[in-house]
Amino acid sequence: MAHFPCAKEIDAKEVLKEKGLKSTPQRLAVLHVLHESTKYLSINNILDKTKEILPNTGLATIYRTLDVLADIGLISRVHFEDGCHTYAYSSDSHGHHIVCTKCNKIMDFAECPFEDYMENLSKRTGFKINNHFLQLFGECNECAGNAN
Amino acid sequence: MAHFPCAKEIDAKEVLKEKGLKSTPQRLAVLHVLHESTKYLSINNILDKTKEILPNTGLATIYRTLDVLADIGLISRVHFEDGCHTYAYSSDSHGHHIVCTKCNKIMDFAECPFEDYMENLSKRTGFKINNHFLQLFGECNECAGNAN
DNA sequence: CCTTAATTGAGAAACTTTCTCAATTATAAA
DNA sequence: TTTATAATTGAGAAAGTTTCTCAATTAAGG
């Protein structure tokens, strides 16, 4: 088993425990793989790299583990244009959406709060920012107003 | 064929033409369906509703049409947690990511420029905002610096 | 050590997306 | 108008992705 250079990887055991989840080699290995990588990894990339640590790891375990780790906040879900299962109408070509997680209502809004921020972030990261994806989740006034 | 109440739907013919794409009933119908809906629609929802207008529409056409419409900016891709094909390490539990579209490098950043904006938007939309998803796309300094 | 409930691997099953290709159709030019 | 042509479509097959099932294993607490 690889050693874990990062505080967060060590913490992982704590976090899992807090949530009543077991700290398995598979979970720690997947976390390690993601932490080591500076690049986008497909599910199969993650499987392959995890197998370098634990050769018997199965694909289903990768799916389950990614879900668990994302749910407890140790990793993040990343959106790619082609890993996207749904679409919505946009009244503006630079439209962002806000989605009600109770009734699935979607509302789009045109303004974008980013211009200044982009400049700043661009300088600090060295990235030339071309595009962004922003989406908000919440409860619409109907769902929030009524008890459920 | 349904009539199109919205300027954007009428414009669609223009936009398609500009891009050298044909203005087909299928494309206009899908756009209409998305425009009419205030809710998240799955691919099958979109197919069903489109078939109410054009009964012979095939599933492959829906996929192709959504791609085309999104590429030319008439609709937007929408992210859902379960319509997500990839994951990345986050050094902070509120981490956002910036992705290099040339080399796939991913960098995460913890700050989030939203707090004030949320408040404001919340008031105007009536949504109680619980969560958000932000991701930036661009070129990392290596890819942007070198000609390719 | 035991016990027990959670987790895993393997492959099957389900589901989603893309591809192929002949038929159709929107468009522009005659 | 009509015609020519290139883009688009529908249908189903193929490919790819994700989830499920279940017996075997294992982490963790007593």
Tab-separated table of C-alpha atoms (C1' of nucleotides) in Angstrom:
chain	number	residue	atom	x	y	z
A	1	MET	CA	0.000	0.000	0.000
A	2	ALA	CA	1.361	3.351	-0.995
A	3	HIS	CA	2.129	5.901	1.658
A	4	PHE	CA	0.033	9.045	1.823
A	5	PRO	CA	1.955	12.257	1.668
A	6	CYS	CA	-0.969	14.595	2.040
A	7	ALA	CA	-2.803	15.598	5.173
A	8	LYS	CA	-6.098	15.084	3.453
A	9	GLU	CA	-5.327	11.500	2.604
A	10	ILE	CA	-4.450	10.815	6.190
A	11	ASP	CA	-7.603	12.612	7.240
A	12	ALA	CA	-9.613	10.410	4.954
A	13	LYS	CA	-9.635	7.654	7.557
A	14	GLU	CA	-11.029	10.091	10.067
A	15	VAL	CA	-13.676	11.379	7.728
A	16	LEU	CA	-14.780	7.908	6.735
A	17	LYS	CA	-14.997	6.892	10.353
A	18	GLU	CA	-17.064	9.931	11.259
A	19	LYS	CA	-19.554	8.971	8.607
A	20	GLY	CA	-19.686	5.384	9.795
A	21	LEU	CA	-17.927	4.129	6.674
A	22	LYS	CA	-15.102	1.673	6.556
A	23	SER	CA	-11.640	2.748	5.690
A	24	THR	CA	-10.766	0.229	3.014
A	25	PRO	CA	-7.597	-0.042	0.959
A	26	GLN	CA	-9.690	0.459	-2.168
A	27	ARG	CA	-11.046	3.778	-0.957
A	28	LEU	CA	-7.663	5.008	0.121
A	29	ALA	CA	-6.111	3.868	-3.135
A	30	VAL	CA	-8.647	5.677	-5.295
A	31	LEU	CA	-8.185	8.813	-3.267
A	32	HIS	CA	-4.455	8.481	-3.659
A	33	VAL	CA	-4.759	8.062	-7.409
A	34	LEU	CA	-6.823	11.204	-7.749
A	35	HIS	CA	-4.524	13.108	-5.499
A	36	GLU	CA	-1.443	12.111	-7.459
A	37	SER	CA	-2.919	13.087	-10.763
A	38	THR	CA	-2.791	16.595	-12.136
A	39	LYS	CA	-4.941	15.623	-15.072
A	40	TYR	CA	-8.407	14.592	-15.911
A	41	LEU	CA	-8.774	10.853	-15.475
A	42	SER	CA	-11.499	8.782	-17.044
A	43	ILE	CA	-13.116	6.030	-15.043
A	44	ASN	CA	-10.874	3.539	-16.796
A	45	ASN	CA	-7.797	5.605	-16.086
A	46	ILE	CA	-8.760	5.570	-12.439
A	47	LEU	CA	-9.342	1.832	-12.540
A	48	ASP	CA	-5.974	1.183	-14.181
A	49	LYS	CA	-4.067	3.336	-11.767
A	50	THR	CA	-5.872	1.857	-8.807
A	51	LYS	CA	-4.975	-1.615	-10.070
A	52	GLU	CA	-1.314	-0.634	-9.968
A	53	ILE	CA	-1.799	-0.394	-6.217
A	54	LEU	CA	-4.467	-3.089	-5.737
A	55	PRO	CA	-4.451	-5.404	-8.766
A	56	ASN	CA	-7.790	-7.082	-8.061
A	57	THR	CA	-9.869	-3.937	-7.884
A	58	GLY	CA	-13.106	-4.232	-9.820
A	59	LEU	CA	-14.799	-1.611	-11.915
A	60	ALA	CA	-17.920	-1.586	-9.768
A	61	THR	CA	-15.789	-0.724	-6.788
A	62	ILE	CA	-14.425	2.284	-8.620
A	63	TYR	CA	-17.926	3.573	-9.297
A	64	ARG	CA	-19.045	2.931	-5.751
A	65	THR	CA	-15.935	4.459	-4.268
A	66	LEU	CA	-16.087	7.613	-6.351
A	67	ASP	CA	-19.663	8.118	-5.264
A	68	VAL	CA	-18.821	7.652	-1.628
A	69	LEU	CA	-15.783	9.919	-1.723
A	70	ALA	CA	-17.686	12.619	-3.545
A	71	ASP	CA	-20.610	12.394	-1.151
A	72	ILE	CA	-18.404	12.964	1.845
A	73	GLY	CA	-16.530	15.775	0.122
A	74	LEU	CA	-13.116	14.204	-0.267
A	75	ILE	CA	-13.259	14.549	-4.031
A	76	SER	CA	-15.332	16.598	-6.430
A	77	ARG	CA	-17.425	15.740	-9.395
A	78	VAL	CA	-16.105	17.343	-12.547
A	79	HIS	CA	-18.211	18.292	-15.485
A	80	PHE	CA	-17.166	17.811	-19.066
A	81	GLU	CA	-19.157	18.907	-22.019
A	82	ASP	CA	-19.396	15.356	-23.237
A	83	GLY	CA	-20.129	13.904	-19.841
A	84	CYS	CA	-23.364	15.739	-19.654
A	85	HIS	CA	-26.740	14.155	-19.691
A	86	THR	CA	-29.117	16.983	-19.973
A	87	TYR	CA	-29.833	20.259	-21.672
A	88	ALA	CA	-32.027	23.254	-21.108
A	89	TYR	CA	-33.225	26.238	-22.945
A	90	SER	CA	-31.251	29.394	-22.442
A	91	SER	CA	-32.764	32.767	-23.101
A	92	ASP	CA	-29.316	34.194	-23.498
A	93	SER	CA	-26.330	32.590	-25.138
A	94	HIS	CA	-24.369	33.237	-21.964
A	95	GLY	CA	-27.095	31.798	-19.795
A	96	HIS	CA	-26.529	30.070	-16.512
A	97	HIS	CA	-29.121	27.969	-14.771
A	98	ILE	CA	-30.565	27.598	-11.357
A	99	VAL	CA	-32.221	24.308	-10.638
A	100	CYS	CA	-34.745	23.411	-7.968
A	101	THR	CA	-33.646	20.164	-6.414
A	102	LYS	CA	-37.160	19.384	-5.228
A	103	CYS	CA	-39.340	19.923	-8.289
A	104	ASN	CA	-36.663	20.089	-11.015
A	105	LYS	CA	-37.689	23.516	-12.107
A	106	ILE	CA	-35.030	25.282	-14.119
A	107	MET	CA	-34.664	29.009	-14.420
A	108	ASP	CA	-31.983	30.688	-16.429
A	109	PHE	CA	-30.321	33.957	-15.676
A	110	ALA	CA	-28.134	35.968	-17.956
A	111	GLU	CA	-25.881	38.007	-15.736
A	112	CYS	CA	-22.571	36.625	-14.850
A	113	PRO	CA	-20.647	37.788	-11.830
A	114	PHE	CA	-17.242	36.917	-13.119
A	115	GLU	CA	-15.531	39.444	-15.223
A	116	ASP	CA	-13.262	40.955	-12.557
A	117	TYR	CA	-12.735	37.730	-10.783
A	118	MET	CA	-11.549	36.009	-13.946
A	119	GLU	CA	-8.812	38.527	-14.506
A	120	ASN	CA	-7.576	38.031	-10.992
A	121	LEU	CA	-7.729	34.248	-11.080
A	122	SER	CA	-6.083	34.186	-14.457
A	123	LYS	CA	-3.070	36.016	-13.058
A	124	ARG	CA	-2.743	33.760	-10.086
A	125	THR	CA	-3.167	30.415	-11.806
A	126	GLY	CA	-1.433	31.183	-15.074
A	127	PHE	CA	-4.438	29.841	-16.928
A	128	LYS	CA	-5.887	31.719	-19.850
A	129	ILE	CA	-9.569	31.329	-19.050
A	130	ASN	CA	-11.753	30.844	-22.073
A	131	ASN	CA	-14.976	29.578	-20.752
A	132	HIS	CA	-16.805	28.676	-17.638
A	133	PHE	CA	-19.653	26.609	-16.413
A	134	LEU	CA	-21.762	27.791	-13.529
A	135	GLN	CA	-24.888	26.302	-12.151
A	136	LEU	CA	-26.816	26.888	-8.968
A	137	PHE	CA	-28.908	24.444	-7.012
A	138	GLY	CA	-31.574	25.264	-4.508
A	139	GLU	CA	-35.266	25.377	-3.869
A	140	CYS	CA	-37.653	27.490	-5.881
A	141	ASN	CA	-40.004	29.774	-3.987
A	142	GLU	CA	-42.851	27.287	-4.161
A	143	CYS	CA	-40.837	24.393	-2.813
A	144	ALA	CA	-39.080	26.503	-0.206
A	145	GLY	CA	-42.286	28.197	0.871
A	146	ASN	CA	-44.371	25.107	1.418
A	147	ALA	CA	-43.126	22.645	3.981
A	148	ASN	CA	-42.428	20.259	1.143
B	1	MET	CA	-46.142	22.172	-36.526
B	2	ALA	CA	-46.476	24.306	-33.437
B	3	HIS	CA	-46.160	28.030	-33.748
B	4	PHE	CA	-43.211	29.717	-32.131
B	5	PRO	CA	-44.056	32.366	-29.635
B	6	CYS	CA	-40.575	33.399	-28.747
B	7	ALA	CA	-38.201	35.624	-30.649
B	8	LYS	CA	-35.415	33.203	-30.087
B	9	GLU	CA	-37.244	30.364	-31.725
B	10	ILE	CA	-37.884	32.503	-34.760
B	11	ASP	CA	-34.258	33.548	-34.703
B	12	ALA	CA	-33.235	29.943	-34.671
B	13	LYS	CA	-33.733	29.717	-38.412
B	14	GLU	CA	-31.411	32.643	-38.845
B	15	VAL	CA	-28.789	31.232	-36.558
B	16	LEU	CA	-28.861	27.852	-38.232
B	17	LYS	CA	-28.552	29.453	-41.632
B	18	GLU	CA	-25.600	31.569	-40.523
B	19	LYS	CA	-23.818	28.423	-39.472
B	20	GLY	CA	-24.605	26.673	-42.734
B	21	LEU	CA	-26.993	24.278	-41.027
B	22	LYS	CA	-30.411	23.332	-42.248
B	23	SER	CA	-33.483	24.515	-40.493
B	24	THR	CA	-35.351	21.249	-40.069
B	25	PRO	CA	-38.673	20.629	-38.349
B	26	GLN	CA	-36.911	18.315	-35.942
B	27	ARG	CA	-34.495	21.007	-34.825
B	28	LEU	CA	-37.213	23.567	-34.405
B	29	ALA	CA	-39.395	21.084	-32.553
B	30	VAL	CA	-36.694	20.163	-30.052
B	31	LEU	CA	-35.978	23.814	-29.440
B	32	HIS	CA	-39.659	24.419	-28.937
B	33	VAL	CA	-39.937	21.572	-26.458
B	34	LEU	CA	-37.070	22.911	-24.384
B	35	HIS	CA	-38.430	26.387	-24.544
B	36	GLU	CA	-41.863	25.312	-23.375
B	37	SER	CA	-40.544	23.385	-20.432
B	38	THR	CA	-39.744	24.954	-17.119
B	39	LYS	CA	-38.334	21.725	-15.823
B	40	TYR	CA	-35.456	19.438	-16.276
B	41	LEU	CA	-36.161	17.002	-19.085
B	42	SER	CA	-34.378	13.734	-19.579
B	43	ILE	CA	-33.429	12.655	-23.065
B	44	ASN	CA	-36.487	10.436	-23.148
B	45	ASN	CA	-38.739	13.253	-21.962
B	46	ILE	CA	-37.416	15.348	-24.808
B	47	LEU	CA	-37.972	12.524	-27.271
B	48	ASP	CA	-41.545	11.972	-26.079
B	49	LYS	CA	-42.460	15.618	-26.238
B	50	THR	CA	-40.852	16.018	-29.623
B	51	LYS	CA	-42.853	13.047	-30.876
B	52	GLU	CA	-46.032	14.849	-29.880
B	53	ILE	CA	-45.085	17.340	-32.566
B	54	LEU	CA	-43.309	15.015	-34.981
B	55	PRO	CA	-44.313	11.417	-34.256
B	56	ASN	CA	-41.577	9.758	-36.280
B	57	THR	CA	-38.670	11.423	-34.603
B	58	GLY	CA	-35.897	9.014	-33.728
B	59	LEU	CA	-33.751	8.947	-30.619
B	60	ALA	CA	-30.541	9.457	-32.568
B	61	THR	CA	-31.963	12.649	-33.972
B	62	ILE	CA	-32.565	13.926	-30.465
B	63	TYR	CA	-28.959	13.337	-29.529
B	64	ARG	CA	-27.683	14.908	-32.720
B	65	THR	CA	-30.020	17.860	-32.454
B	66	LEU	CA	-29.184	18.626	-28.848
B	67	ASP	CA	-25.521	18.641	-29.751
B	68	VAL	CA	-26.056	20.968	-32.652
B	69	LEU	CA	-28.268	23.365	-30.728
B	70	ALA	CA	-25.865	23.480	-27.826
B	71	ASP	CA	-22.890	24.038	-30.105
B	72	ILE	CA	-24.479	27.068	-31.694
B	73	GLY	CA	-25.633	28.425	-28.360
B	74	LEU	CA	-29.386	28.077	-28.694
B	75	ILE	CA	-29.560	25.798	-25.690
B	76	SER	CA	-27.226	25.021	-22.810
B	77	ARG	CA	-25.847	21.869	-21.418
B	78	VAL	CA	-26.951	21.296	-17.852
B	79	HIS	CA	-25.036	19.416	-15.268
B	80	PHE	CA	-26.586	17.047	-12.795
B	81	GLU	CA	-24.714	15.256	-10.118
B	82	ASP	CA	-25.671	11.929	-11.563
B	83	GLY	CA	-25.003	12.948	-15.116
B	84	CYS	CA	-21.384	13.364	-14.400
B	85	HIS	CA	-18.651	11.267	-15.812
B	86	THR	CA	-15.593	12.334	-14.010
B	87	TYR	CA	-14.140	13.292	-10.695
B	88	ALA	CA	-11.113	15.084	-9.392
B	89	TYR	CA	-9.300	15.613	-6.214
B	90	SER	CA	-10.173	18.743	-4.309
B	91	SER	CA	-7.831	20.228	-1.780
B	92	ASP	CA	-10.722	21.992	-0.173
B	93	SER	CA	-14.202	20.698	0.319
B	94	HIS	CA	-15.501	23.805	-1.409
B	95	GLY	CA	-13.083	23.395	-4.282
B	96	HIS	CA	-13.750	24.483	-7.801
B	97	HIS	CA	-11.715	23.371	-10.756
B	98	ILE	CA	-10.057	24.930	-13.720
B	99	VAL	CA	-9.369	22.597	-16.609
B	100	CYS	CA	-6.928	22.969	-19.476
B	101	THR	CA	-8.763	22.038	-22.638
B	102	LYS	CA	-5.524	21.226	-24.422
B	103	CYS	CA	-3.652	18.974	-22.022
B	104	ASN	CA	-6.470	18.112	-19.561
B	105	LYS	CA	-4.588	19.495	-16.626
B	106	ILE	CA	-6.823	20.179	-13.673
B	107	MET	CA	-6.101	22.692	-10.944
B	108	ASP	CA	-8.388	23.338	-8.070
B	109	PHE	CA	-8.941	26.614	-6.319
B	110	ALA	CA	-10.666	27.185	-3.047
B	111	GLU	CA	-11.913	30.741	-3.159
B	112	CYS	CA	-15.357	31.322	-4.361
B	113	PRO	CA	-16.471	34.696	-5.626
B	114	PHE	CA	-20.104	34.267	-4.870
B	115	GLU	CA	-21.239	35.157	-1.453
B	116	ASP	CA	-22.641	38.619	-2.197
B	117	TYR	CA	-23.894	37.672	-5.560
B	118	MET	CA	-25.893	34.766	-4.181
B	119	GLU	CA	-27.783	36.966	-1.812
B	120	ASN	CA	-28.723	39.273	-4.609
B	121	LEU	CA	-29.716	36.547	-7.013
B	122	SER	CA	-31.665	34.772	-4.341
B	123	LYS	CA	-33.832	37.832	-3.859
B	124	ARG	CA	-34.486	38.313	-7.505
B	125	THR	CA	-35.254	34.722	-8.446
B	126	GLY	CA	-37.023	33.649	-5.288
B	127	PHE	CA	-34.792	30.615	-5.104
B	128	LYS	CA	-33.202	29.581	-1.866
B	129	ILE	CA	-29.738	28.747	-3.145
B	130	ASN	CA	-28.150	25.787	-1.423
B	131	ASN	CA	-25.325	24.801	-3.611
B	132	HIS	CA	-23.489	25.677	-6.752
B	133	PHE	CA	-21.280	24.172	-9.349
B	134	LEU	CA	-18.590	26.261	-10.959
B	135	GLN	CA	-15.941	25.184	-13.331
B	136	LEU	CA	-13.555	27.090	-15.556
B	137	PHE	CA	-12.068	26.042	-18.844
B	138	GLY	CA	-9.003	27.468	-20.500
B	139	GLU	CA	-5.398	26.854	-21.314
B	140	CYS	CA	-2.734	26.304	-18.693
B	141	ASN	CA	0.378	28.427	-18.891
B	142	GLU	CA	2.333	25.737	-20.698
B	143	CYS	CA	-0.278	25.194	-23.378
B	144	ALA	CA	-1.029	28.888	-23.774
B	145	GLY	CA	2.638	29.825	-23.802
B	146	ASN	CA	3.818	27.386	-26.436
B	147	ALA	CA	2.236	27.717	-29.847
B	148	ASN	CA	0.557	24.399	-29.210
C	1	DC	C1'	-9.750	-13.413	18.758
C	2	DC	C1'	-14.916	-13.393	17.430
C	3	DT	C1'	-19.009	-11.290	15.439
C	4	DT	C1'	-21.311	-8.614	12.420
C	5	DA	C1'	-22.370	-5.461	9.144
C	6	DA	C1'	-20.156	-3.177	5.403
C	7	DT	C1'	-17.614	-3.812	1.402
C	8	DT	C1'	-15.762	-6.150	-2.459
C	9	DG	C1'	-15.101	-8.689	-7.174
C	10	DA	C1'	-17.121	-10.745	-10.994
C	11	DG	C1'	-20.071	-10.982	-14.368
C	12	DA	C1'	-24.776	-10.286	-15.839
C	13	DA	C1'	-28.169	-6.987	-16.814
C	14	DA	C1'	-29.749	-2.565	-17.762
C	15	DC	C1'	-29.209	1.558	-19.675
C	16	DT	C1'	-27.175	5.266	-22.667
C	17	DT	C1'	-24.934	6.910	-26.608
C	18	DT	C1'	-22.962	6.529	-31.134
C	19	DC	C1'	-22.700	4.622	-35.591
C	20	DT	C1'	-24.103	3.065	-40.210
C	21	DC	C1'	-26.546	3.503	-44.257
C	22	DA	C1'	-30.350	3.947	-47.271
C	23	DA	C1'	-34.102	7.167	-47.755
C	24	DT	C1'	-35.621	11.784	-47.332
C	25	DT	C1'	-35.532	16.717	-47.498
C	26	DA	C1'	-34.009	21.746	-47.215
C	27	DT	C1'	-31.753	24.821	-49.912
C	28	DA	C1'	-29.713	27.268	-53.591
C	29	DA	C1'	-29.122	27.650	-58.363
C	30	DA	C1'	-31.005	27.066	-62.941
D	1	DT	C1'	-41.017	26.335	-60.524
D	2	DT	C1'	-37.987	22.363	-61.068
D	3	DT	C1'	-33.579	20.149	-60.252
D	4	DA	C1'	-29.267	18.862	-58.137
D	5	DT	C1'	-26.808	18.111	-54.125
D	6	DA	C1'	-25.312	17.937	-49.730
D	7	DA	C1'	-27.156	17.738	-45.161
D	8	DT	C1'	-30.216	15.385	-42.314
D	9	DT	C1'	-33.099	11.769	-40.757
D	10	DG	C1'	-35.007	7.121	-38.850
D	11	DA	C1'	-34.129	2.579	-37.615
D	12	DG	C1'	-31.798	-0.644	-35.620
D	13	DA	C1'	-27.281	-2.536	-34.628
D	14	DA	C1'	-23.188	-1.854	-32.105
D	15	DA	C1'	-20.487	0.079	-28.677
D	16	DG	C1'	-19.893	1.937	-24.421
D	17	DT	C1'	-21.190	3.020	-19.587
D	18	DT	C1'	-23.277	2.211	-15.223
D	19	DT	C1'	-25.796	-0.473	-11.944
D	20	DC	C1'	-27.122	-4.662	-9.866
D	21	DT	C1'	-26.796	-9.201	-7.611
D	22	DC	C1'	-24.807	-12.265	-4.588
D	23	DA	C1'	-21.435	-15.057	-2.456
D	24	DA	C1'	-16.998	-14.259	-0.376
D	25	DT	C1'	-14.139	-11.224	2.163
D	26	DT	C1'	-12.801	-7.882	5.497
D	27	DA	C1'	-12.687	-3.801	8.822
D	28	DA	C1'	-13.782	-2.586	13.280
D	29	DG	C1'	-15.649	-2.938	17.788
D	30	DG	C1'	-16.429	-5.805	21.655
